[in-house]
Amino acid sequence: PPISSGNTTTITLVAGGDLNITDKTVASGEKGGVYDYTGAFLDVAELFATADGAMLNLEGTLCGAPYGSSTSAPLAMAQALSACGVDFLQTANSCSIKNGLIGLRQTLSNLRSCGMTPLGTFEDQADFNQQKGFVLRNIGGVKVALVAFTKGMDGMGLPDGSESCVNLLYTDYTTTYKKINTDGITKILEAAEAAKPDITIALLHWGSEGNASISPSQEKIAKLMLSLGVDAIIGTHSHQVQRVVYDEEKSTLVAYSLGDFFGDGQVSGSYYSILLRLQITKDLDSGYTAITGWEHIPLYIQTPQRDEASVQVLQIRQAIELYENNHISAVSKQTYENMKAALEQIEKRILPPPEK
């Protein structure tokens, strides 16, 4: 049934892409042995703060020093994002067990200590059993179920007895990603549906890195999840912006990949991303709830290598406008040109022309 009465409530949820923990992103917040990432996220803080719920994918761990690509991020990075208004961090991804199950548990504990909720990973079987694989939150009067899954964990497998610590999209997740974990996905989504949420959102770490194409198995997973009550699928992992498919009639949305929210930007196409903003409306008379609108906010990762300026996540359209109006805090001409090119790429990728 469409939303018919005037007695409605509307919430806004925002989602960003990969928070990519690398030597360079870690170093960007270091000054004299102390870490502070407030400056890096200053330009996008309002986007999180003004939303009713905000989420990112933590492509890394939070389990203490030493810090860097192969280890972990300083707690200061999570604290800065929490201060901006980020509520949820997806922890089901390539890095879930990078530092073993001990590292996973430390990451979950540290995220909670910063006031954020991890999605898609669990301390042990008992934790999974208690949560049933998903998180349910009342956000502004709307019951939102949040689930997260990963295609795999960088070739690593879960030890016996710990199979439920990470929500997985494939049963052959250490090798070829050909066998979709239909039973596991179904069990979690049926448990989520049994909790009677108004809306269900799935965060998926899937696809291939550095590749803008979408695989047949991704299409199958999307179809399966939508048939099991998922309303929105939000993808990460490819480090590239990919297409967004919104079905207004069915009120479903699939964003295949948002790109890197924060990263090195070393790989072509990985220095820009989108922040996805979803408008969700609930009819308070009938209870019917739908995604009633979406928009994308193009973002750009400014780095010293590319822009001769400190590392910062910038809103592209805003920064272009400031430059064209000769604003005192305008970006450099080089960054302006890079941003214009990035904006063009983003628009092409999100809504590709229809196939002939």
Coordinates of C-alpha atoms in Angstrom, one line a residue:
P1 CA 0.0 0.0 0.0
P2 CA 1.3 3.5 -0.8
I3 CA 1.7 6.0 2.0
S4 CA -1.8 7.5 2.1
S5 CA -2.2 9.4 5.3
G6 CA -0.7 12.7 6.3
N7 CA 0.2 11.1 9.6
T8 CA 3.8 10.1 8.8
T9 CA 7.3 10.2 10.2
T10 CA 10.4 10.6 8.1
I11 CA 14.0 9.7 8.9
T12 CA 17.3 10.2 7.0
L13 CA 20.0 7.6 7.0
V14 CA 23.4 8.1 5.4
A15 CA 26.0 5.6 4.4
G16 CA 29.6 6.1 3.3
G17 CA 32.0 3.6 1.7
D18 CA 35.3 2.1 2.9
L19 CA 37.2 3.5 5.8
N20 CA 40.4 2.2 4.5
I21 CA 43.1 1.6 7.1
T22 CA 46.5 1.9 5.5
D23 CA 50.0 3.2 6.5
K24 CA 49.1 6.5 4.8
T25 CA 45.7 7.0 6.3
V26 CA 47.1 6.2 9.7
A27 CA 50.1 8.6 9.2
S28 CA 47.7 11.4 8.1
G29 CA 46.5 11.9 11.7
E30 CA 49.9 11.6 13.4
K31 CA 51.6 14.6 15.0
G32 CA 54.5 14.0 17.4
G33 CA 53.3 10.5 18.4
V34 CA 49.7 11.7 19.0
Y35 CA 46.8 10.9 16.7
D36 CA 44.0 13.3 15.8
Y37 CA 41.7 12.9 12.7
T38 CA 39.3 15.7 13.5
G39 CA 40.6 17.8 10.5
A40 CA 40.3 14.9 8.1
F41 CA 36.5 14.7 8.6
L42 CA 35.7 18.3 9.3
D43 CA 34.1 19.0 5.9
V44 CA 31.8 16.0 6.1
A45 CA 30.9 16.1 9.8
E46 CA 27.6 18.0 9.2
L47 CA 26.5 15.2 6.8
F48 CA 26.7 12.6 9.6
A49 CA 25.5 15.0 12.4
T50 CA 22.3 16.0 10.6
A51 CA 21.3 12.4 9.7
D52 CA 19.2 10.2 12.1
G53 CA 21.6 7.3 11.5
A54 CA 25.0 7.1 9.9
M55 CA 27.2 4.2 8.8
L56 CA 30.6 3.3 7.2
N57 CA 32.6 0.2 6.5
L58 CA 35.7 -0.2 8.7
E59 CA 38.2 -1.8 6.4
G60 CA 40.7 -2.5 9.2
T61 CA 40.8 -3.3 12.9
L62 CA 41.1 -1.4 16.1
C63 CA 43.3 -3.4 18.3
G64 CA 46.2 -1.2 19.5
A65 CA 49.7 -0.4 18.2
P66 CA 51.6 -1.0 16.0
Y67 CA 49.4 0.9 13.5
G68 CA 49.2 0.6 9.7
S69 CA 48.0 -1.3 6.7
S70 CA 48.7 -4.8 8.1
T71 CA 47.8 -4.1 11.6
S72 CA 45.3 -1.6 13.1
A73 CA 44.0 2.0 13.3
P74 CA 44.5 4.3 16.2
L75 CA 41.4 4.6 18.4
A76 CA 41.5 8.3 17.7
M77 CA 40.2 7.6 14.2
A78 CA 37.0 5.9 15.5
Q79 CA 36.6 8.6 18.2
A80 CA 36.8 11.4 15.5
L81 CA 34.1 9.7 13.4
S82 CA 31.9 9.0 16.5
A83 CA 32.2 12.7 17.4
C84 CA 31.0 13.6 13.8
G85 CA 27.9 11.4 14.3
V86 CA 28.7 8.0 12.8
D87 CA 26.6 5.4 14.6
F88 CA 27.4 2.1 12.9
L89 CA 30.6 0.6 11.5
Q90 CA 30.5 -2.5 9.3
T91 CA 33.1 -5.0 10.6
A92 CA 32.3 -7.9 8.3
N93 CA 34.9 -7.5 5.6
S94 CA 38.3 -8.5 4.3
C95 CA 39.9 -7.3 7.6
S96 CA 37.6 -9.0 10.1
I97 CA 40.1 -11.5 11.4
K98 CA 43.3 -9.8 10.2
N99 CA 44.6 -10.0 13.8
G100 CA 42.9 -13.2 14.6
L101 CA 39.8 -13.6 16.8
I102 CA 41.5 -11.7 19.6
G103 CA 41.9 -8.8 17.3
L104 CA 38.2 -9.1 16.2
R105 CA 37.1 -9.0 19.9
Q106 CA 39.3 -6.0 20.7
T107 CA 37.9 -4.2 17.6
L108 CA 34.3 -4.8 18.7
S109 CA 35.1 -3.7 22.3
N110 CA 36.9 -0.6 21.1
L111 CA 34.1 0.4 18.8
R112 CA 31.5 0.1 21.5
S113 CA 33.7 2.1 23.8
C114 CA 33.6 4.9 21.2
G115 CA 29.8 4.8 21.2
M116 CA 29.4 3.0 17.9
T117 CA 27.7 -0.3 17.0
P118 CA 29.6 -2.9 15.0
L119 CA 27.7 -4.7 12.2
G120 CA 28.2 -8.3 10.9
T121 CA 30.7 -9.7 13.3
F122 CA 30.4 -11.3 16.8
E123 CA 32.7 -12.2 19.7
D124 CA 31.7 -15.9 19.7
Q125 CA 28.8 -18.3 19.1
A126 CA 27.0 -17.1 22.2
D127 CA 27.2 -13.4 21.0
F128 CA 25.9 -14.4 17.6
N129 CA 23.0 -16.5 19.1
Q130 CA 22.0 -13.5 21.3
Q131 CA 22.0 -11.0 18.4
K132 CA 20.8 -13.6 15.8
G133 CA 23.2 -12.1 13.3
F134 CA 21.6 -8.6 13.0
V135 CA 21.0 -5.3 14.9
L136 CA 17.6 -3.8 15.5
R137 CA 17.3 -0.1 16.4
N138 CA 14.5 2.3 16.8
I139 CA 15.6 5.4 14.8
G140 CA 13.2 8.3 15.1
G141 CA 10.2 6.1 15.5
V142 CA 11.2 3.7 12.7
K143 CA 12.3 0.1 13.5
V144 CA 15.4 -0.4 11.4
A145 CA 17.1 -3.9 11.1
L146 CA 20.8 -3.7 10.0
V147 CA 22.7 -6.7 8.7
A148 CA 26.2 -6.9 7.3
F149 CA 28.0 -9.7 5.3
T150 CA 31.4 -10.1 3.7
K151 CA 32.4 -12.2 0.6
G152 CA 35.5 -13.3 2.6
M153 CA 38.4 -12.4 4.8
D154 CA 41.4 -12.1 2.5
G155 CA 41.7 -15.8 2.1
M156 CA 41.6 -16.6 5.8
G157 CA 39.2 -19.1 7.3
L158 CA 37.4 -19.1 10.6
P159 CA 38.6 -21.7 13.1
D160 CA 36.3 -24.6 14.1
G161 CA 33.7 -23.4 16.6
S162 CA 34.0 -19.8 15.4
E163 CA 32.0 -20.1 12.2
S164 CA 29.4 -17.6 13.4
C165 CA 31.8 -14.9 14.3
V166 CA 31.5 -13.3 10.8
N167 CA 28.4 -13.2 8.5
L168 CA 29.5 -14.7 5.2
L169 CA 28.1 -14.4 1.7
Y170 CA 29.8 -17.6 0.3
T171 CA 30.5 -21.0 1.8
D172 CA 33.7 -21.3 -0.3
Y173 CA 34.9 -17.9 1.0
T174 CA 38.6 -18.9 1.3
T175 CA 38.8 -19.9 -2.4
T176 CA 36.6 -19.1 -5.4
Y177 CA 33.4 -17.3 -4.1
K178 CA 31.2 -19.5 -6.3
K179 CA 28.9 -21.1 -3.7
I180 CA 26.5 -18.6 -2.3
N181 CA 25.8 -19.1 1.4
T182 CA 22.0 -19.3 0.8
D183 CA 21.2 -21.1 4.0
G184 CA 23.2 -18.8 6.2
I185 CA 21.9 -15.6 4.6
T186 CA 18.3 -16.9 4.7
K187 CA 18.6 -17.8 8.4
I188 CA 19.8 -14.4 9.4
L189 CA 17.3 -12.5 7.2
E190 CA 14.4 -14.6 8.4
A191 CA 15.4 -13.9 12.0
A192 CA 15.5 -10.2 11.2
E193 CA 12.1 -10.3 9.6
A194 CA 10.7 -12.2 12.6
A195 CA 11.6 -9.1 14.7
K196 CA 9.1 -7.1 12.5
P197 CA 11.3 -4.2 11.5
D198 CA 9.8 -1.4 9.4
I199 CA 12.9 -1.4 7.1
T200 CA 15.8 -3.7 6.6
I201 CA 19.2 -2.6 5.3
A202 CA 22.0 -4.9 4.3
L203 CA 25.7 -3.7 4.1
L204 CA 27.6 -6.0 1.8
H205 CA 31.4 -6.2 1.3
W206 CA 31.4 -7.9 -2.1
G207 CA 32.5 -7.7 -5.7
S208 CA 36.2 -7.4 -6.9
E209 CA 38.7 -4.8 -5.8
G210 CA 39.5 -2.1 -8.3
N211 CA 36.9 -3.5 -10.6
A212 CA 33.8 -1.5 -11.6
S213 CA 31.9 -4.5 -13.1
I214 CA 29.2 -6.4 -11.2
S215 CA 29.3 -10.2 -11.2
P216 CA 26.4 -12.6 -11.8
S217 CA 26.7 -13.9 -8.2
Q218 CA 26.3 -10.4 -6.9
E219 CA 23.1 -10.1 -8.9
K220 CA 21.9 -13.5 -7.4
I221 CA 22.7 -12.4 -3.9
A222 CA 20.8 -9.1 -4.4
K223 CA 17.8 -11.0 -5.7
L224 CA 17.9 -13.4 -2.8
M225 CA 18.1 -10.7 -0.2
L226 CA 15.4 -8.5 -1.8
S227 CA 13.1 -11.6 -1.8
L228 CA 13.8 -12.1 1.9
G229 CA 12.6 -8.6 2.9
V230 CA 15.8 -6.5 2.5
D231 CA 14.8 -2.9 1.4
A232 CA 18.3 -1.5 0.7
I233 CA 21.6 -3.0 -0.1
I234 CA 24.7 -0.9 0.4
G235 CA 27.9 -2.2 -1.1
T236 CA 31.6 -1.7 -0.5
H237 CA 35.0 -3.4 -1.2
S238 CA 35.6 -2.6 -4.9
H239 CA 37.0 0.9 -3.9
Q240 CA 35.2 2.2 -7.0
V241 CA 31.8 3.9 -7.3
Q242 CA 29.3 1.7 -9.0
R243 CA 25.7 1.9 -10.1
V244 CA 22.7 2.7 -7.9
V245 CA 19.4 1.0 -8.8
Y246 CA 16.3 2.4 -7.2
D247 CA 12.9 0.7 -7.8
E248 CA 10.3 3.3 -6.8
E249 CA 7.4 0.9 -7.2
K250 CA 8.9 -1.8 -5.0
S251 CA 10.6 0.8 -2.7
T252 CA 14.0 -1.0 -2.9
L253 CA 17.5 0.3 -3.6
V254 CA 20.7 -1.4 -4.5
A255 CA 23.9 0.6 -4.3
Y256 CA 26.6 -1.8 -5.6
S257 CA 29.6 0.1 -4.2
L258 CA 30.0 3.6 -2.7
G259 CA 33.8 3.7 -3.2
D260 CA 36.4 4.7 -0.6
F261 CA 35.2 7.1 2.0
F262 CA 38.7 7.5 3.4
G263 CA 41.8 6.0 1.9
D264 CA 45.1 6.5 0.0
G265 CA 43.4 7.2 -3.3
Q266 CA 46.5 5.6 -4.9
V267 CA 44.5 3.4 -7.3
S268 CA 42.7 5.1 -10.2
G269 CA 39.1 5.8 -9.4
S270 CA 39.6 5.3 -5.6
Y271 CA 40.1 8.9 -4.6
Y272 CA 36.4 9.8 -4.9
S273 CA 33.2 8.2 -3.5
I274 CA 29.6 8.9 -2.6
L275 CA 27.8 9.4 0.6
L276 CA 24.3 7.8 0.1
R277 CA 21.4 9.6 1.8
L278 CA 18.2 7.6 2.1
Q279 CA 14.8 9.1 3.0
I280 CA 12.6 6.6 4.8
T281 CA 8.9 7.4 5.5
K282 CA 6.6 5.5 7.8
D283 CA 2.8 5.9 7.6
L284 CA 1.8 5.9 11.3
D285 CA -1.8 4.8 10.6
S286 CA -1.0 1.7 8.5
G287 CA 2.6 1.1 9.6
Y288 CA 3.6 0.9 5.9
T289 CA 7.2 2.1 5.6
A290 CA 9.1 2.9 2.3
I291 CA 12.3 4.4 0.9
T292 CA 10.7 7.5 -0.4
G293 CA 13.8 9.1 -1.9
W294 CA 17.6 9.0 -2.2
E295 CA 20.4 11.2 -3.2
H296 CA 24.2 10.9 -3.5
I297 CA 26.7 13.4 -2.2
P298 CA 30.0 13.2 -4.1
L299 CA 33.2 13.1 -1.9
Y300 CA 36.8 13.5 -2.7
I301 CA 39.9 12.4 -0.8
Q302 CA 42.4 15.2 -0.8
T303 CA 46.0 14.0 -0.3
P304 CA 49.4 15.7 -0.4
Q305 CA 50.6 13.5 -3.3
R306 CA 47.8 14.7 -5.5
D307 CA 46.7 18.1 -4.1
E308 CA 49.7 19.5 -2.2
A309 CA 47.4 19.8 0.9
S310 CA 46.7 17.7 4.0
V311 CA 44.6 14.6 3.9
Q312 CA 40.9 15.5 4.1
V313 CA 37.5 14.2 2.9
L314 CA 35.8 17.0 1.0
Q315 CA 32.3 17.5 -0.4
I316 CA 33.0 17.9 -4.2
R317 CA 30.1 20.2 -5.2
Q318 CA 30.6 22.5 -2.2
A319 CA 34.4 22.7 -2.8
I320 CA 33.8 23.4 -6.6
E321 CA 31.4 26.2 -5.7
L322 CA 33.8 27.8 -3.3
Y323 CA 36.6 27.7 -5.9
E324 CA 34.5 29.3 -8.6
N325 CA 33.5 32.1 -6.2
N326 CA 37.1 32.8 -5.2
H327 CA 36.4 31.9 -1.6
I328 CA 39.3 32.4 0.9
S329 CA 39.3 28.7 1.8
A330 CA 39.1 27.5 -1.8
V331 CA 41.0 24.4 -2.9
S332 CA 44.0 24.6 -5.4
K333 CA 43.4 24.8 -9.1
Q334 CA 44.8 21.3 -9.4
T335 CA 42.4 19.9 -6.9
Y336 CA 39.5 21.8 -8.5
E337 CA 40.4 20.1 -11.9
N338 CA 40.7 16.7 -10.2
M339 CA 37.3 17.2 -8.5
K340 CA 35.6 18.2 -11.8
A341 CA 36.9 15.0 -13.4
A342 CA 35.8 12.9 -10.4
L343 CA 32.3 14.4 -10.5
E344 CA 32.0 13.5 -14.1
Q345 CA 33.1 9.9 -13.4
I346 CA 30.7 9.6 -10.5
E347 CA 27.7 10.6 -12.5
K348 CA 28.6 8.1 -15.2
R349 CA 29.0 5.3 -12.8
I350 CA 26.0 5.8 -10.6
L351 CA 23.5 6.0 -13.5
P352 CA 25.1 4.3 -16.5
P353 CA 23.3 4.8 -19.8
P354 CA 20.7 2.0 -20.5
E355 CA 22.1 -1.0 -22.5
K356 CA 21.1 -1.0 -26.1

